[in-house]
Structures are given as C-alpha cells and as structure tokens.
Amino acid sequence: IRGRAFYFIQKPFDREVLQTLVERCLELRWRRLESRQHVERLERELAEARAFQQGLLPLPDMLIDQLSVSCRYVSCAELGGDLCDYVSIGPGRVALLVADVMGHGVSAAMLTGVVKSAFRASSPDGYEPRAVVHRLWSNMDAFGSERFVTMIAAVVSLEEGRVDYVNAGHPSGMIVGRTRGVSPLPSTGPLVSPAFRDCTWQQRAVAFERGDRLFLYTDGVSDAFAGPDDCGEESLVQLLTQHATDGD
C-alpha cells in the first residue's frame, strides 16, 4: 500500500474478491486514460482557440500615409476577451477599434471574433463609429443577456483634423497633444449587450492635430497602474503628460 499498490490479498484468497479487485483496477486505469485524453483534447482546443484569437489581431505596427499605428496585446491568461483592430479607409484616414468582451476563456475569445466581424463588415458605412457599435449590438442577439462588450470605435482624419468616436461604456481614451495636454474621450453611451433594447450611442468629434497621439486601451492597462486610492487612470494621465512634454 505504501508503495502505491492498489490493494493486496492474502492466501488463501477468494476467487470472487480477486476478480472484483482486477475489475476495479482496470476500471480505474480506463478512467485515468479517459481523463488524460480529455485533458489533452482540452489543451488542443485551447491552443486552437488561442491561435484563432491571435489571428484576429492586426499587425503590431503600421504606417498609413502620415499616421503611425501601434498595437500591443499581452494577455494575463491563456485566453482573454480583449481585441484591437484598425484599417485604412482613405488618404490620411484610419478606422480604429478597441474592445473588451466580458469574462475570460474560450467563450470570451470566440465572441471577439463576432466583434471583429462587425467592425470589418462596416466598410459599406465608411466605418462610421456609430454604425460599428450598432452592427455589433444587432449581431449579439444570439448570445445570452449576461454577455456584454465595452468598446471604442473611432475614425482619425488628418485632413479634417479630428477624431470621430463612440465610447460604449469603455475606459476613456485619451488624445495627447503637445500643447493641449491630455484630453479624455469619455463614454457616449451604454455598453453593448443584448439585454438592452433600443439603445442609442452618441457620436462625438474632437480636434486632432498633426503630432497628436490617440491612446486607446482596455481596463487591464489601468488595473496595472492602479493603486490604493487610484483606479489607474490618473497614473496613466500623468505618464502620458510626461511623454508629451518630453516629446517621446
């Protein structure tokens, strides 16, 4: 027993007891084998889901006309619900998306695919931020009411010198200007959920000059900067203001 034996019998032994012990040993062995195969299948599925999620992400760095776009995605778990994407929509114009699906794991990762599809399917609407949010909202009817997404959809236009955006319950984005400091992009409507009917989101426009930076993020970033008396946003503002002043 101390040597990890399943059990032991003594002579003279009972034939029925011996047969029962053998059957129990085989049953335990098959259960261990099934458990190992189940774990291996889950690991394969997680790897496939992670590859799927990584495939949704755009190139980390891109120069589009005179606009430089940089994305960083570092998940704290095997799978997460964060997503970023961007697409060039004309000279000096870029459509951007940063979203956060509630929860973690496979279901959240799969829902990020729906978010990206809604974003990319907004091409006929010119990637108008309000149209992107409404398209995602209409595509979430198949999901339960407990599911929700927070997101910022934006269009940056150098020619018009502005950023059009919709913030659906997401952490406030920030425009960092060399002379204007840090300007927040506060929420313009509720988070996106099939539980909400007849939702409306306001689309706002803010000035964007050459040399300005647009900083969009998910709550994982602010959580990393959070302190005992700070949710992390104040620390982010201080850091961005310092970089704007230093010219980095």
PDB file of C-alpha atoms in Angstrom, residues 41-140:
ATOM      1  CA  ARG A  41      -8.263  17.382 -26.038  1.00  0.00           C
ATOM      2  CA  LEU A  42      -8.916  20.486 -23.942  1.00  0.00           C
ATOM      3  CA  GLU A  43      -5.300  21.570 -24.342  1.00  0.00           C
ATOM      4  CA  ARG A  44      -5.553  21.162 -28.122  1.00  0.00           C
ATOM      5  CA  GLU A  45      -8.790  23.139 -28.207  1.00  0.00           C
ATOM      6  CA  LEU A  46      -7.264  25.893 -26.061  1.00  0.00           C
ATOM      7  CA  ALA A  47      -4.263  26.053 -28.370  1.00  0.00           C
ATOM      8  CA  GLU A  48      -6.562  26.277 -31.400  1.00  0.00           C
ATOM      9  CA  ALA A  49      -8.670  28.976 -29.710  1.00  0.00           C
ATOM     10  CA  ARG A  50      -5.532  30.934 -28.820  1.00  0.00           C
ATOM     11  CA  ALA A  51      -4.289  30.656 -32.416  1.00  0.00           C
ATOM     12  CA  PHE A  52      -7.720  31.823 -33.603  1.00  0.00           C
ATOM     13  CA  GLN A  53      -7.633  34.804 -31.253  1.00  0.00           C
ATOM     14  CA  GLN A  54      -4.072  35.725 -32.211  1.00  0.00           C
ATOM     15  CA  GLY A  55      -5.147  35.541 -35.845  1.00  0.00           C
ATOM     16  CA  LEU A  56      -7.745  38.237 -35.195  1.00  0.00           C
ATOM     17  CA  LEU A  57      -5.094  40.771 -34.219  1.00  0.00           C
ATOM     18  CA  PRO A  58      -3.669  43.175 -36.804  1.00  0.00           C
ATOM     19  CA  LEU A  59      -0.004  43.871 -37.445  1.00  0.00           C
ATOM     20  CA  PRO A  60       1.541  45.430 -34.327  1.00  0.00           C
ATOM     21  CA  ASP A  61       2.920  48.438 -36.226  1.00  0.00           C
ATOM     22  CA  MET A  62       1.801  50.114 -39.429  1.00  0.00           C
ATOM     23  CA  LEU A  63       2.486  53.433 -41.155  1.00  0.00           C
ATOM     24  CA  ILE A  64      -0.611  54.584 -43.057  1.00  0.00           C
ATOM     25  CA  ASP A  65       0.121  57.755 -45.012  1.00  0.00           C
ATOM     26  CA  GLN A  66       1.268  60.086 -42.218  1.00  0.00           C
ATOM     27  CA  LEU A  67      -0.464  58.149 -39.455  1.00  0.00           C
ATOM     28  CA  SER A  68       1.556  55.692 -37.384  1.00  0.00           C
ATOM     29  CA  VAL A  69      -0.464  52.939 -35.659  1.00  0.00           C
ATOM     30  CA  SER A  70       0.973  50.708 -32.920  1.00  0.00           C
ATOM     31  CA  CYS A  71      -0.835  47.903 -31.075  1.00  0.00           C
ATOM     32  CA  ARG A  72       0.275  45.873 -28.084  1.00  0.00           C
ATOM     33  CA  TYR A  73      -1.609  42.820 -26.825  1.00  0.00           C
ATOM     34  CA  VAL A  74      -0.408  40.874 -23.786  1.00  0.00           C
ATOM     35  CA  SER A  75      -2.939  38.536 -22.198  1.00  0.00           C
ATOM     36  CA  CYS A  76      -2.704  37.748 -18.491  1.00  0.00           C
ATOM     37  CA  ALA A  77      -4.342  34.370 -19.136  1.00  0.00           C
ATOM     38  CA  GLU A  78      -4.319  31.756 -21.878  1.00  0.00           C
ATOM     39  CA  LEU A  79      -7.371  33.350 -23.473  1.00  0.00           C
ATOM     40  CA  GLY A  80      -8.946  36.742 -22.962  1.00  0.00           C
ATOM     41  CA  GLY A  81     -11.692  38.946 -24.280  1.00  0.00           C
ATOM     42  CA  ASP A  82      -9.697  41.979 -25.436  1.00  0.00           C
ATOM     43  CA  LEU A  83      -9.417  42.960 -29.086  1.00  0.00           C
ATOM     44  CA  CYS A  84      -7.854  45.729 -31.128  1.00  0.00           C
ATOM     45  CA  ASP A  85      -8.080  46.336 -34.858  1.00  0.00           C
ATOM     46  CA  TYR A  86      -7.559  49.072 -37.433  1.00  0.00           C
ATOM     47  CA  VAL A  87      -7.976  49.606 -41.167  1.00  0.00           C
ATOM     48  CA  SER A  88      -7.001  52.313 -43.652  1.00  0.00           C
ATOM     49  CA  ILE A  89     -10.115  53.948 -45.128  1.00  0.00           C
ATOM     50  CA  GLY A  90      -8.605  56.615 -47.349  1.00  0.00           C
ATOM     51  CA  PRO A  91      -5.794  59.173 -47.538  1.00  0.00           C
ATOM     52  CA  GLY A  92      -4.906  60.211 -44.011  1.00  0.00           C
ATOM     53  CA  ARG A  93      -7.867  58.306 -42.532  1.00  0.00           C
ATOM     54  CA  VAL A  94      -7.777  55.290 -40.218  1.00  0.00           C
ATOM     55  CA  ALA A  95     -10.630  53.443 -38.504  1.00  0.00           C
ATOM     56  CA  LEU A  96      -9.751  52.064 -35.068  1.00  0.00           C
ATOM     57  CA  LEU A  97     -11.361  49.636 -32.667  1.00  0.00           C
ATOM     58  CA  VAL A  98     -10.528  48.627 -29.096  1.00  0.00           C
ATOM     59  CA  ALA A  99     -12.988  46.299 -27.359  1.00  0.00           C
ATOM     60  CA  ASP A 100     -13.263  44.200 -24.239  1.00  0.00           C
ATOM     61  CA  VAL A 101     -15.611  41.199 -24.016  1.00  0.00           C
ATOM     62  CA  MET A 102     -16.865  40.314 -20.560  1.00  0.00           C
ATOM     63  CA  GLY A 103     -15.001  37.431 -18.952  1.00  0.00           C
ATOM     64  CA  HIS A 104     -12.133  35.206 -19.985  1.00  0.00           C
ATOM     65  CA  GLY A 105     -11.702  31.811 -21.556  1.00  0.00           C
ATOM     66  CA  VAL A 106     -12.899  30.217 -24.773  1.00  0.00           C
ATOM     67  CA  SER A 107     -16.368  31.822 -24.868  1.00  0.00           C
ATOM     68  CA  ALA A 108     -14.950  35.334 -24.482  1.00  0.00           C
ATOM     69  CA  ALA A 109     -12.267  34.639 -27.080  1.00  0.00           C
ATOM     70  CA  MET A 110     -14.859  33.356 -29.552  1.00  0.00           C
ATOM     71  CA  LEU A 111     -17.018  36.444 -29.051  1.00  0.00           C
ATOM     72  CA  THR A 112     -14.063  38.630 -30.029  1.00  0.00           C
ATOM     73  CA  GLY A 113     -14.471  37.072 -33.480  1.00  0.00           C
ATOM     74  CA  VAL A 114     -18.014  38.467 -33.634  1.00  0.00           C
ATOM     75  CA  VAL A 115     -16.695  41.884 -32.594  1.00  0.00           C
ATOM     76  CA  LYS A 116     -14.069  41.908 -35.321  1.00  0.00           C
ATOM     77  CA  SER A 117     -16.580  40.697 -37.937  1.00  0.00           C
ATOM     78  CA  ALA A 118     -18.932  43.536 -37.027  1.00  0.00           C
ATOM     79  CA  PHE A 119     -16.070  46.018 -37.348  1.00  0.00           C
ATOM     80  CA  ARG A 120     -14.847  44.750 -40.709  1.00  0.00           C
ATOM     81  CA  ALA A 121     -18.400  44.432 -42.049  1.00  0.00           C
ATOM     82  CA  SER A 122     -18.870  48.180 -41.503  1.00  0.00           C
ATOM     83  CA  SER A 123     -16.957  49.031 -44.672  1.00  0.00           C
ATOM     84  CA  PRO A 124     -20.155  49.991 -46.583  1.00  0.00           C
ATOM     85  CA  ASP A 125     -20.863  52.516 -43.808  1.00  0.00           C
ATOM     86  CA  GLY A 126     -17.391  54.010 -44.100  1.00  0.00           C
ATOM     87  CA  TYR A 127     -16.568  52.571 -40.661  1.00  0.00           C
ATOM     88  CA  GLU A 128     -18.683  55.246 -39.049  1.00  0.00           C
ATOM     89  CA  PRO A 129     -18.184  54.602 -35.308  1.00  0.00           C
ATOM     90  CA  ARG A 130     -21.895  54.668 -34.502  1.00  0.00           C
ATOM     91  CA  ALA A 131     -22.602  52.185 -37.303  1.00  0.00           C
ATOM     92  CA  VAL A 132     -19.883  49.844 -35.973  1.00  0.00           C
ATOM     93  CA  VAL A 133     -21.437  49.792 -32.493  1.00  0.00           C
ATOM     94  CA  HIS A 134     -24.976  49.271 -33.812  1.00  0.00           C
ATOM     95  CA  ARG A 135     -23.827  46.459 -36.081  1.00  0.00           C
ATOM     96  CA  LEU A 136     -22.199  44.647 -33.157  1.00  0.00           C
ATOM     97  CA  TRP A 137     -25.278  45.185 -30.991  1.00  0.00           C
ATOM     98  CA  SER A 138     -27.566  43.662 -33.653  1.00  0.00           C
ATOM     99  CA  ASN A 139     -25.213  40.665 -34.045  1.00  0.00           C
ATOM    100  CA  MET A 140     -25.272  39.858 -30.334  1.00  0.00           C
TER     101      MET A 140
END
